[in-house]
Amino acid sequence: MGFWKNVANELEYQNISRKELAQKADFAVSGISLGISNNSVPSADVAVRIAKVLGVSVEYLVTGKDSAQEKPLSPQLNRLFSNLQKIDSYDAQSVNLLVERILNKNASTQP
């Protein structure tokens, strides 16, 4: 995956809009569309600001991996991720909603 694809994934994960990212990282929102269409990486200072806003490393945005934070997943999580990759996006959204509801239920029942 490329830089902007990793940014897009992180935006979706964190529920942040492109416009909000551009405002917080102090660059033009059109830069995202331009970067995607050119399949380019922004200048280092812009990449650092984007990473800071998203709370991830520049390495993660460039490579999709963050060697400083990588830790092995349990076999149970590996199996879960493997299974999730096999289902379509509609079903994946359903699974995500289910997990969020379980987390919200658990959070509301804890003192």
PDB file of N, CA and C in Angstrom:
ATOM      1  N   MET A   1       0.826  -1.185   0.000  1.00  0.00           N
ATOM      2  CA  MET A   1       0.000   0.000   0.000  1.00  0.00           C
ATOM      3  C   MET A   1       0.867   1.245   0.000  1.00  0.00           C
ATOM      4  N   GLY A   2       0.331   2.307  -0.548  1.00  0.00           N
ATOM      5  CA  GLY A   2       1.053   3.550  -0.593  1.00  0.00           C
ATOM      6  C   GLY A   2       0.710   4.480   0.554  1.00  0.00           C
ATOM      7  N   PHE A   3       1.429   5.561   0.623  1.00  0.00           N
ATOM      8  CA  PHE A   3       1.263   6.547   1.685  1.00  0.00           C
ATOM      9  C   PHE A   3      -0.193   6.971   1.840  1.00  0.00           C
ATOM     10  N   TRP A   4      -0.817   7.424   0.749  1.00  0.00           N
ATOM     11  CA  TRP A   4      -2.165   7.970   0.847  1.00  0.00           C
ATOM     12  C   TRP A   4      -3.207   6.900   1.139  1.00  0.00           C
ATOM     13  N   LYS A   5      -2.956   5.674   0.704  1.00  0.00           N
ATOM     14  CA  LYS A   5      -3.871   4.569   1.048  1.00  0.00           C
ATOM     15  C   LYS A   5      -3.806   4.303   2.551  1.00  0.00           C
ATOM     16  N   ASN A   6      -2.615   4.335   3.109  1.00  0.00           N
ATOM     17  CA  ASN A   6      -2.469   4.158   4.553  1.00  0.00           C
ATOM     18  C   ASN A   6      -3.111   5.319   5.313  1.00  0.00           C
ATOM     19  N   VAL A   7      -2.985   6.529   4.780  1.00  0.00           N
ATOM     20  CA  VAL A   7      -3.646   7.685   5.389  1.00  0.00           C
ATOM     21  C   VAL A   7      -5.163   7.479   5.338  1.00  0.00           C
ATOM     22  N   ALA A   8      -5.673   7.069   4.178  1.00  0.00           N
ATOM     23  CA  ALA A   8      -7.120   6.861   4.028  1.00  0.00           C
ATOM     24  C   ALA A   8      -7.623   5.800   5.004  1.00  0.00           C
ATOM     25  N   ASN A   9      -6.878   4.722   5.147  1.00  0.00           N
ATOM     26  CA  ASN A   9      -7.270   3.671   6.086  1.00  0.00           C
ATOM     27  C   ASN A   9      -7.315   4.201   7.514  1.00  0.00           C
ATOM     28  N   GLU A  10      -6.328   5.004   7.865  1.00  0.00           N
ATOM     29  CA  GLU A  10      -6.265   5.561   9.217  1.00  0.00           C
ATOM     30  C   GLU A  10      -7.393   6.573   9.433  1.00  0.00           C
ATOM     31  N   LEU A  11      -7.698   7.366   8.410  1.00  0.00           N
ATOM     32  CA  LEU A  11      -8.806   8.316   8.514  1.00  0.00           C
ATOM     33  C   LEU A  11     -10.119   7.580   8.765  1.00  0.00           C
ATOM     34  N   GLU A  12     -10.332   6.510   8.019  1.00  0.00           N
ATOM     35  CA  GLU A  12     -11.552   5.724   8.200  1.00  0.00           C
ATOM     36  C   GLU A  12     -11.587   5.107   9.594  1.00  0.00           C
ATOM     37  N   TYR A  13     -10.473   4.536  10.010  1.00  0.00           N
ATOM     38  CA  TYR A  13     -10.386   3.890  11.323  1.00  0.00           C
ATOM     39  C   TYR A  13     -10.688   4.877  12.447  1.00  0.00           C
ATOM     40  N   GLN A  14     -10.164   6.101  12.316  1.00  0.00           N
ATOM     41  CA  GLN A  14     -10.325   7.105  13.368  1.00  0.00           C
ATOM     42  C   GLN A  14     -11.544   8.000  13.156  1.00  0.00           C
ATOM     43  N   ASN A  15     -12.260   7.758  12.044  1.00  0.00           N
ATOM     44  CA  ASN A  15     -13.440   8.550  11.718  1.00  0.00           C
ATOM     45  C   ASN A  15     -13.115  10.044  11.629  1.00  0.00           C
ATOM     46  N   ILE A  16     -12.068  10.334  10.867  1.00  0.00           N
ATOM     47  CA  ILE A  16     -11.615  11.708  10.633  1.00  0.00           C
ATOM     48  C   ILE A  16     -11.790  11.996   9.144  1.00  0.00           C
ATOM     49  N   SER A  17     -12.277  13.179   8.816  1.00  0.00           N
ATOM     50  CA  SER A  17     -12.453  13.552   7.413  1.00  0.00           C
ATOM     51  C   SER A  17     -11.141  14.068   6.820  1.00  0.00           C
ATOM     52  N   ARG A  18     -11.061  14.036   5.510  1.00  0.00           N
ATOM     53  CA  ARG A  18      -9.887  14.600   4.825  1.00  0.00           C
ATOM     54  C   ARG A  18      -9.733  16.073   5.155  1.00  0.00           C
ATOM     55  N   LYS A  19     -10.850  16.769   5.182  1.00  0.00           N
ATOM     56  CA  LYS A  19     -10.822  18.207   5.471  1.00  0.00           C
ATOM     57  C   LYS A  19     -10.274  18.471   6.872  1.00  0.00           C
ATOM     58  N   GLU A  20     -10.727  17.666   7.845  1.00  0.00           N
ATOM     59  CA  GLU A  20     -10.252  17.833   9.213  1.00  0.00           C
ATOM     60  C   GLU A  20      -8.751  17.555   9.309  1.00  0.00           C
ATOM     61  N   LEU A  21      -8.297  16.505   8.639  1.00  0.00           N
ATOM     62  CA  LEU A  21      -6.867  16.193   8.627  1.00  0.00           C
ATOM     63  C   LEU A  21      -6.079  17.355   8.042  1.00  0.00           C
ATOM     64  N   ALA A  22      -6.522  17.859   6.899  1.00  0.00           N
ATOM     65  CA  ALA A  22      -5.808  18.953   6.236  1.00  0.00           C
ATOM     66  C   ALA A  22      -5.738  20.188   7.135  1.00  0.00           C
ATOM     67  N   GLN A  23      -6.843  20.486   7.806  1.00  0.00           N
ATOM     68  CA  GLN A  23      -6.847  21.653   8.695  1.00  0.00           C
ATOM     69  C   GLN A  23      -5.880  21.468   9.862  1.00  0.00           C
ATOM     70  N   LYS A  24      -5.939  20.299  10.500  1.00  0.00           N
ATOM     71  CA  LYS A  24      -5.091  20.065  11.666  1.00  0.00           C
ATOM     72  C   LYS A  24      -3.614  19.949  11.307  1.00  0.00           C
ATOM     73  N   ALA A  25      -3.325  19.428  10.099  1.00  0.00           N
ATOM     74  CA  ALA A  25      -1.931  19.263   9.679  1.00  0.00           C
ATOM     75  C   ALA A  25      -1.442  20.462   8.876  1.00  0.00           C
ATOM     76  N   ASP A  26      -2.299  21.445   8.688  1.00  0.00           N
ATOM     77  CA  ASP A  26      -1.945  22.701   8.018  1.00  0.00           C
ATOM     78  C   ASP A  26      -1.437  22.488   6.589  1.00  0.00           C
ATOM     79  N   PHE A  27      -2.286  21.854   5.770  1.00  0.00           N
ATOM     80  CA  PHE A  27      -2.000  21.758   4.340  1.00  0.00           C
ATOM     81  C   PHE A  27      -3.323  21.740   3.591  1.00  0.00           C
ATOM     82  N   ALA A  28      -3.269  21.950   2.287  1.00  0.00           N
ATOM     83  CA  ALA A  28      -4.482  22.036   1.480  1.00  0.00           C
ATOM     84  C   ALA A  28      -5.115  20.661   1.304  1.00  0.00           C
ATOM     85  N   VAL A  29      -6.432  20.598   1.480  1.00  0.00           N
ATOM     86  CA  VAL A  29      -7.137  19.327   1.313  1.00  0.00           C
ATOM     87  C   VAL A  29      -6.977  18.795  -0.106  1.00  0.00           C
ATOM     88  N   SER A  30      -6.784  19.693  -1.059  1.00  0.00           N
ATOM     89  CA  SER A  30      -6.571  19.255  -2.444  1.00  0.00           C
ATOM     90  C   SER A  30      -5.264  18.472  -2.587  1.00  0.00           C
ATOM     91  N   GLY A  31      -4.350  18.663  -1.637  1.00  0.00           N
ATOM     92  CA  GLY A  31      -3.088  17.923  -1.649  1.00  0.00           C
ATOM     93  C   GLY A  31      -3.306  16.425  -1.519  1.00  0.00           C
ATOM     94  N   ILE A  32      -4.374  16.029  -0.810  1.00  0.00           N
ATOM     95  CA  ILE A  32      -4.672  14.604  -0.664  1.00  0.00           C
ATOM     96  C   ILE A  32      -5.064  14.019  -2.012  1.00  0.00           C
ATOM     97  N   SER A  33      -6.000  14.677  -2.693  1.00  0.00           N
ATOM     98  CA  SER A  33      -6.436  14.189  -4.007  1.00  0.00           C
ATOM     99  C   SER A  33      -5.282  14.170  -4.996  1.00  0.00           C
ATOM    100  N   LEU A  34      -4.463  15.198  -4.958  1.00  0.00           N
ATOM    101  CA  LEU A  34      -3.305  15.266  -5.854  1.00  0.00           C
ATOM    102  C   LEU A  34      -2.318  14.145  -5.542  1.00  0.00           C
ATOM    103  N   GLY A  35      -2.059  13.914  -4.270  1.00  0.00           N
ATOM    104  CA  GLY A  35      -1.151  12.841  -3.870  1.00  0.00           C
ATOM    105  C   GLY A  35      -1.658  11.479  -4.295  1.00  0.00           C
ATOM    106  N   ILE A  36      -2.970  11.262  -4.160  1.00  0.00           N
ATOM    107  CA  ILE A  36      -3.568   9.993  -4.569  1.00  0.00           C
ATOM    108  C   ILE A  36      -3.448   9.813  -6.073  1.00  0.00           C
ATOM    109  N   SER A  37      -3.817  10.841  -6.829  1.00  0.00           N
ATOM    110  CA  SER A  37      -3.786  10.713  -8.293  1.00  0.00           C
ATOM    111  C   SER A  37      -2.363  10.560  -8.828  1.00  0.00           C
ATOM    112  N   ASN A  38      -1.383  11.185  -8.179  1.00  0.00           N
ATOM    113  CA  ASN A  38       0.008  11.083  -8.618  1.00  0.00           C
ATOM    114  C   ASN A  38       0.739   9.916  -7.965  1.00  0.00           C
ATOM    115  N   ASN A  39       0.073   9.251  -7.007  1.00  0.00           N
ATOM    116  CA  ASN A  39       0.686   8.166  -6.245  1.00  0.00           C
ATOM    117  C   ASN A  39       2.029   8.612  -5.670  1.00  0.00           C
ATOM    118  N   SER A  40       1.985   9.778  -5.015  1.00  0.00           N
ATOM    119  CA  SER A  40       3.217  10.368  -4.494  1.00  0.00           C
ATOM    120  C   SER A  40       3.178  10.453  -2.975  1.00  0.00           C
ATOM    121  N   VAL A  41       4.316  10.736  -2.412  1.00  0.00           N
ATOM    122  CA  VAL A  41       4.457  10.940  -0.974  1.00  0.00           C
ATOM    123  C   VAL A  41       4.697  12.433  -0.771  1.00  0.00           C
ATOM    124  N   PRO A  42       4.064  13.035   0.216  1.00  0.00           N
ATOM    125  CA  PRO A  42       4.272  14.469   0.446  1.00  0.00           C
ATOM    126  C   PRO A  42       5.683  14.753   0.951  1.00  0.00           C
ATOM    127  N   SER A  43       5.999  16.018   1.031  1.00  0.00           N
ATOM    128  CA  SER A  43       7.294  16.404   1.597  1.00  0.00           C
ATOM    129  C   SER A  43       7.389  15.894   3.021  1.00  0.00           C
ATOM    130  N   ALA A  44       8.605  15.767   3.507  1.00  0.00           N
ATOM    131  CA  ALA A  44       8.839  15.197   4.829  1.00  0.00           C
ATOM    132  C   ALA A  44       8.111  15.978   5.922  1.00  0.00           C
ATOM    133  N   ASP A  45       8.132  17.300   5.851  1.00  0.00           N
ATOM    134  CA  ASP A  45       7.480  18.075   6.908  1.00  0.00           C
ATOM    135  C   ASP A  45       5.969  17.864   6.917  1.00  0.00           C
ATOM    136  N   VAL A  46       5.347  17.750   5.742  1.00  0.00           N
ATOM    137  CA  VAL A  46       3.908  17.497   5.677  1.00  0.00           C
ATOM    138  C   VAL A  46       3.610  16.085   6.172  1.00  0.00           C
ATOM    139  N   ALA A  47       4.430  15.111   5.782  1.00  0.00           N
ATOM    140  CA  ALA A  47       4.237  13.733   6.233  1.00  0.00           C
ATOM    141  C   ALA A  47       4.323  13.641   7.752  1.00  0.00           C
ATOM    142  N   VAL A  48       5.250  14.376   8.339  1.00  0.00           N
ATOM    143  CA  VAL A  48       5.399  14.369   9.801  1.00  0.00           C
ATOM    144  C   VAL A  48       4.162  14.980  10.454  1.00  0.00           C
ATOM    145  N   ARG A  49       3.661  16.080   9.912  1.00  0.00           N
ATOM    146  CA  ARG A  49       2.471  16.721  10.485  1.00  0.00           C
ATOM    147  C   ARG A  49       1.255  15.804  10.375  1.00  0.00           C
ATOM    148  N   ILE A  50       1.111  15.127   9.231  1.00  0.00           N
ATOM    149  CA  ILE A  50      -0.004  14.193   9.042  1.00  0.00           C
ATOM    150  C   ILE A  50       0.101  13.057  10.054  1.00  0.00           C
ATOM    151  N   ALA A  51       1.283  12.489  10.180  1.00  0.00           N
ATOM    152  CA  ALA A  51       1.487  11.386  11.125  1.00  0.00           C
ATOM    153  C   ALA A  51       1.175  11.821  12.551  1.00  0.00           C
ATOM    154  N   LYS A  52       1.582  13.029  12.894  1.00  0.00           N
ATOM    155  CA  LYS A  52       1.343  13.540  14.256  1.00  0.00           C
ATOM    156  C   LYS A  52      -0.157  13.672  14.516  1.00  0.00           C
ATOM    157  N   VAL A  53      -0.892  14.218  13.548  1.00  0.00           N
ATOM    158  CA  VAL A  53      -2.345  14.365  13.704  1.00  0.00           C
ATOM    159  C   VAL A  53      -3.009  13.002  13.872  1.00  0.00           C
ATOM    160  N   LEU A  54      -2.544  12.018  13.097  1.00  0.00           N
ATOM    161  CA  LEU A  54      -3.148  10.688  13.138  1.00  0.00           C
ATOM    162  C   LEU A  54      -2.631   9.837  14.299  1.00  0.00           C
ATOM    163  N   GLY A  55      -1.571  10.294  14.948  1.00  0.00           N
ATOM    164  CA  GLY A  55      -1.022   9.540  16.074  1.00  0.00           C
ATOM    165  C   GLY A  55      -0.309   8.271  15.650  1.00  0.00           C
ATOM    166  N   VAL A  56       0.290   8.298  14.454  1.00  0.00           N
ATOM    167  CA  VAL A  56       1.046   7.157  13.944  1.00  0.00           C
ATOM    168  C   VAL A  56       2.416   7.648  13.490  1.00  0.00           C
ATOM    169  N   SER A  57       3.283   6.725  13.132  1.00  0.00           N
ATOM    170  CA  SER A  57       4.611   7.122  12.658  1.00  0.00           C
ATOM    171  C   SER A  57       4.585   7.362  11.149  1.00  0.00           C
ATOM    172  N   VAL A  58       5.539   8.146  10.683  1.00  0.00           N
ATOM    173  CA  VAL A  58       5.698   8.340   9.242  1.00  0.00           C
ATOM    174  C   VAL A  58       6.043   7.001   8.593  1.00  0.00           C
ATOM    175  N   GLU A  59       6.840   6.201   9.287  1.00  0.00           N
ATOM    176  CA  GLU A  59       7.186   4.874   8.764  1.00  0.00           C
ATOM    177  C   GLU A  59       5.925   4.064   8.481  1.00  0.00           C
ATOM    178  N   TYR A  60       4.968   4.113   9.396  1.00  0.00           N
ATOM    179  CA  TYR A  60       3.718   3.384   9.186  1.00  0.00           C
ATOM    180  C   TYR A  60       2.985   3.903   7.955  1.00  0.00           C
ATOM    181  N   LEU A  61       2.922   5.214   7.782  1.00  0.00           N
ATOM    182  CA  LEU A  61       2.215   5.770   6.626  1.00  0.00           C
ATOM    183  C   LEU A  61       2.907   5.417   5.313  1.00  0.00           C
ATOM    184  N   VAL A  62       4.223   5.342   5.329  1.00  0.00           N
ATOM    185  CA  VAL A  62       4.967   5.027   4.100  1.00  0.00           C
ATOM    186  C   VAL A  62       4.947   3.534   3.794  1.00  0.00           C
ATOM    187  N   THR A  63       5.151   2.705   4.829  1.00  0.00           N
ATOM    188  CA  THR A  63       5.314   1.262   4.593  1.00  0.00           C
ATOM    189  C   THR A  63       4.124   0.413   5.008  1.00  0.00           C
ATOM    190  N   GLY A  64       3.251   0.968   5.838  1.00  0.00           N
ATOM    191  CA  GLY A  64       2.146   0.175   6.373  1.00  0.00           C
ATOM    192  C   GLY A  64       2.545  -0.620   7.600  1.00  0.00           C
ATOM    193  N   LYS A  65       3.806  -0.479   8.018  1.00  0.00           N
ATOM    194  CA  LYS A  65       4.317  -1.192   9.189  1.00  0.00           C
ATOM    195  C   LYS A  65       5.041  -0.212  10.082  1.00  0.00           C
ATOM    196  N   ASP A  66       5.052  -0.514  11.364  1.00  0.00           N
ATOM    197  CA  ASP A  66       5.767   0.323  12.316  1.00  0.00           C
ATOM    198  C   ASP A  66       6.638  -0.593  13.159  1.00  0.00           C
ATOM    199  N   SER A  67       7.903  -0.689  12.804  1.00  0.00           N
ATOM    200  CA  SER A  67       8.804  -1.639  13.469  1.00  0.00           C
ATOM    201  C   SER A  67       8.947  -1.353  14.959  1.00  0.00           C
ATOM    202  N   ALA A  68       8.764  -0.129  15.369  1.00  0.00           N
ATOM    203  CA  ALA A  68       8.908   0.212  16.780  1.00  0.00           C
ATOM    204  C   ALA A  68       7.752  -0.319  17.613  1.00  0.00           C
ATOM    205  N   GLN A  69       6.605  -0.550  16.984  1.00  0.00           N
ATOM    206  CA  GLN A  69       5.438  -0.974  17.746  1.00  0.00           C
ATOM    207  C   GLN A  69       4.956  -2.371  17.381  1.00  0.00           C
ATOM    208  N   GLU A  70       5.656  -3.056  16.498  1.00  0.00           N
ATOM    209  CA  GLU A  70       5.221  -4.379  16.093  1.00  0.00           C
ATOM    210  C   GLU A  70       5.397  -5.374  17.223  1.00  0.00           C
ATOM    211  N   LYS A  71       4.371  -6.133  17.451  1.00  0.00           N
ATOM    212  CA  LYS A  71       4.436  -7.212  18.410  1.00  0.00           C
ATOM    213  C   LYS A  71       3.629  -8.367  17.822  1.00  0.00           C
ATOM    214  N   PRO A  72       4.015  -9.578  18.119  1.00  0.00           N
ATOM    215  CA  PRO A  72       3.311 -10.709  17.533  1.00  0.00           C
ATOM    216  C   PRO A  72       1.882 -10.794  18.060  1.00  0.00           C
ATOM    217  N   LEU A  73       0.970 -11.165  17.168  1.00  0.00           N
ATOM    218  CA  LEU A  73      -0.418 -11.349  17.558  1.00  0.00           C
ATOM    219  C   LEU A  73      -0.614 -12.756  18.097  1.00  0.00           C
ATOM    220  N   SER A  74      -1.569 -12.886  18.967  1.00  0.00           N
ATOM    221  CA  SER A  74      -1.888 -14.206  19.489  1.00  0.00           C
ATOM    222  C   SER A  74      -2.476 -15.047  18.353  1.00  0.00           C
ATOM    223  N   PRO A  75      -2.405 -16.360  18.460  1.00  0.00           N
ATOM    224  CA  PRO A  75      -3.007 -17.215  17.433  1.00  0.00           C
ATOM    225  C   PRO A  75      -4.496 -16.924  17.238  1.00  0.00           C
ATOM    226  N   GLN A  76      -5.175 -16.591  18.319  1.00  0.00           N
ATOM    227  CA  GLN A  76      -6.601 -16.283  18.237  1.00  0.00           C
ATOM    228  C   GLN A  76      -6.841 -15.029  17.384  1.00  0.00           C
ATOM    229  N   LEU A  77      -6.026 -13.974  17.589  1.00  0.00           N
ATOM    230  CA  LEU A  77      -6.178 -12.759  16.787  1.00  0.00           C
ATOM    231  C   LEU A  77      -5.760 -12.995  15.339  1.00  0.00           C
ATOM    232  N   ASN A  78      -4.722 -13.766  15.130  1.00  0.00           N
ATOM    233  CA  ASN A  78      -4.323 -14.099  13.758  1.00  0.00           C
ATOM    234  C   ASN A  78      -5.455 -14.784  13.015  1.00  0.00           C
ATOM    235  N   ARG A  79      -6.123 -15.726  13.673  1.00  0.00           N
ATOM    236  CA  ARG A  79      -7.235 -16.447  13.056  1.00  0.00           C
ATOM    237  C   ARG A  79      -8.387 -15.488  12.769  1.00  0.00           C
ATOM    238  N   LEU A  80      -8.672 -14.583  13.716  1.00  0.00           N
ATOM    239  CA  LEU A  80      -9.739 -13.610  13.532  1.00  0.00           C
ATOM    240  C   LEU A  80      -9.453 -12.706  12.331  1.00  0.00           C
ATOM    241  N   PHE A  81      -8.240 -12.161  12.256  1.00  0.00           N
ATOM    242  CA  PHE A  81      -7.882 -11.294  11.137  1.00  0.00           C
ATOM    243  C   PHE A  81      -7.923 -12.042   9.817  1.00  0.00           C
ATOM    244  N   SER A  82      -7.461 -13.259   9.822  1.00  0.00           N
ATOM    245  CA  SER A  82      -7.493 -14.084   8.613  1.00  0.00           C
ATOM    246  C   SER A  82      -8.932 -14.276   8.144  1.00  0.00           C
ATOM    247  N   ASN A  83      -9.817 -14.568   9.073  1.00  0.00           N
ATOM    248  CA  ASN A  83     -11.223 -14.757   8.715  1.00  0.00           C
ATOM    249  C   ASN A  83     -11.865 -13.457   8.236  1.00  0.00           C
ATOM    250  N   LEU A  84     -11.536 -12.349   8.880  1.00  0.00           N
ATOM    251  CA  LEU A  84     -12.100 -11.064   8.472  1.00  0.00           C
ATOM    252  C   LEU A  84     -11.695 -10.686   7.050  1.00  0.00           C
ATOM    253  N   GLN A  85     -10.498 -11.060   6.655  1.00  0.00           N
ATOM    254  CA  GLN A  85     -10.040 -10.739   5.301  1.00  0.00           C
ATOM    255  C   GLN A  85     -10.801 -11.518   4.237  1.00  0.00           C
ATOM    256  N   LYS A  86     -11.486 -12.563   4.632  1.00  0.00           N
ATOM    257  CA  LYS A  86     -12.202 -13.411   3.678  1.00  0.00           C
ATOM    258  C   LYS A  86     -13.647 -12.976   3.447  1.00  0.00           C
ATOM    259  N   ILE A  87     -14.145 -12.052   4.259  1.00  0.00           N
ATOM    260  CA  ILE A  87     -15.540 -11.658   4.110  1.00  0.00           C
ATOM    261  C   ILE A  87     -15.645 -10.335   3.355  1.00  0.00           C
ATOM    262  N   ASP A  88     -16.843 -10.088   2.795  1.00  0.00           N
ATOM    263  CA  ASP A  88     -17.014  -8.848   2.031  1.00  0.00           C
ATOM    264  C   ASP A  88     -17.154  -7.651   2.968  1.00  0.00           C
ATOM    265  N   SER A  89     -17.098  -6.455   2.409  1.00  0.00           N
ATOM    266  CA  SER A  89     -17.064  -5.242   3.229  1.00  0.00           C
ATOM    267  C   SER A  89     -18.357  -5.048   4.019  1.00  0.00           C
ATOM    268  N   TYR A  90     -19.491  -5.445   3.471  1.00  0.00           N
ATOM    269  CA  TYR A  90     -20.762  -5.308   4.192  1.00  0.00           C
ATOM    270  C   TYR A  90     -20.734  -6.151   5.466  1.00  0.00           C
ATOM    271  N   ASP A  91     -20.308  -7.408   5.336  1.00  0.00           N
ATOM    272  CA  ASP A  91     -20.233  -8.279   6.501  1.00  0.00           C
ATOM    273  C   ASP A  91     -19.174  -7.790   7.491  1.00  0.00           C
ATOM    274  N   ALA A  92     -18.077  -7.240   6.986  1.00  0.00           N
ATOM    275  CA  ALA A  92     -17.042  -6.707   7.867  1.00  0.00           C
ATOM    276  C   ALA A  92     -17.591  -5.534   8.680  1.00  0.00           C
ATOM    277  N   GLN A  93     -18.405  -4.686   8.049  1.00  0.00           N
ATOM    278  CA  GLN A  93     -19.027  -3.576   8.777  1.00  0.00           C
ATOM    279  C   GLN A  93     -19.980  -4.101   9.845  1.00  0.00           C
ATOM    280  N   SER A  94     -20.696  -5.178   9.528  1.00  0.00           N
ATOM    281  CA  SER A  94     -21.607  -5.784  10.514  1.00  0.00           C
ATOM    282  C   SER A  94     -20.836  -6.311  11.713  1.00  0.00           C
ATOM    283  N   VAL A  95     -19.713  -6.971  11.450  1.00  0.00           N
ATOM    284  CA  VAL A  95     -18.877  -7.481  12.534  1.00  0.00           C
ATOM    285  C   VAL A  95     -18.365  -6.321  13.380  1.00  0.00           C
ATOM    286  N   ASN A  96     -17.931  -5.254  12.725  1.00  0.00           N
ATOM    287  CA  ASN A  96     -17.428  -4.088  13.441  1.00  0.00           C
ATOM    288  C   ASN A  96     -18.510  -3.476  14.334  1.00  0.00           C
ATOM    289  N   LEU A  97     -19.729  -3.361  13.814  1.00  0.00           N
ATOM    290  CA  LEU A  97     -20.827  -2.828  14.618  1.00  0.00           C
ATOM    291  C   LEU A  97     -21.103  -3.714  15.829  1.00  0.00           C
ATOM    292  N   LEU A  98     -21.066  -5.017  15.626  1.00  0.00           N
ATOM    293  CA  LEU A  98     -21.285  -5.951  16.729  1.00  0.00           C
ATOM    294  C   LEU A  98     -20.229  -5.758  17.820  1.00  0.00           C
ATOM    295  N   VAL A  99     -18.967  -5.666  17.411  1.00  0.00           N
ATOM    296  CA  VAL A  99     -17.882  -5.483  18.377  1.00  0.00           C
ATOM    297  C   VAL A  99     -18.055  -4.155  19.119  1.00  0.00           C
ATOM    298  N   GLU A 100     -18.404  -3.088  18.400  1.00  0.00           N
ATOM    299  CA  GLU A 100     -18.597  -1.788  19.045  1.00  0.00           C
ATOM    300  C   GLU A 100     -19.739  -1.836  20.050  1.00  0.00           C
ATOM    301  N   ARG A 101     -20.818  -2.539  19.720  1.00  0.00           N
ATOM    302  CA  ARG A 101     -21.943  -2.651  20.652  1.00  0.00           C
ATOM    303  C   ARG A 101     -21.553  -3.441  21.898  1.00  0.00           C
ATOM    304  N   ILE A 102     -20.776  -4.492  21.707  1.00  0.00           N
ATOM    305  CA  ILE A 102     -20.301  -5.269  22.859  1.00  0.00           C
ATOM    306  C   ILE A 102     -19.427  -4.398  23.749  1.00  0.00           C
ATOM    307  N   LEU A 103     -18.521  -3.640  23.144  1.00  0.00           N
ATOM    308  CA  LEU A 103     -17.647  -2.759  23.929  1.00  0.00           C
ATOM    309  C   LEU A 103     -18.445  -1.694  24.658  1.00  0.00           C
ATOM    310  N   ASN A 104     -19.426  -1.110  23.982  1.00  0.00           N
ATOM    311  CA  ASN A 104     -20.263  -0.087  24.619  1.00  0.00           C
ATOM    312  C   ASN A 104     -21.071  -0.681  25.771  1.00  0.00           C
ATOM    313  N   LYS A 105     -21.593  -1.878  25.577  1.00  0.00           N
ATOM    314  CA  LYS A 105     -22.352  -2.557  26.637  1.00  0.00           C
ATOM    315  C   LYS A 105     -21.460  -2.819  27.844  1.00  0.00           C
ATOM    316  N   ASN A 106     -20.255  -3.322  27.573  1.00  0.00           N
ATOM    317  CA  ASN A 106     -19.326  -3.606  28.665  1.00  0.00           C
ATOM    318  C   ASN A 106     -18.910  -2.338  29.392  1.00  0.00           C
ATOM    319  N   ALA A 107     -18.709  -1.274  28.645  1.00  0.00           N
ATOM    320  CA  ALA A 107     -18.300  -0.010  29.266  1.00  0.00           C
ATOM    321  C   ALA A 107     -19.417   0.565  30.136  1.00  0.00           C
ATOM    322  N   SER A 108     -20.651   0.389  29.705  1.00  0.00           N
ATOM    323  CA  SER A 108     -21.765   0.957  30.465  1.00  0.00           C
ATOM    324  C   SER A 108     -22.109   0.143  31.702  1.00  0.00           C
ATOM    325  N   THR A 109     -21.690  -1.126  31.752  1.00  0.00           N
ATOM    326  CA  THR A 109     -21.998  -1.965  32.922  1.00  0.00           C
ATOM    327  C   THR A 109     -20.898  -1.950  33.967  1.00  0.00           C
ATOM    328  N   GLN A 110     -19.743  -1.359  33.625  1.00  0.00           N
ATOM    329  CA  GLN A 110     -18.643  -1.309  34.591  1.00  0.00           C
ATOM    330  C   GLN A 110     -18.809  -0.097  35.494  1.00  0.00           C
ATOM    331  N   PRO A 111     -18.491  -0.263  36.790  1.00  0.00           N
ATOM    332  CA  PRO A 111     -18.671   0.861  37.737  1.00  0.00           C
ATOM    333  C   PRO A 111     -17.733   1.995  37.486  1.00  0.00           C
TER     334      PRO A 111
END
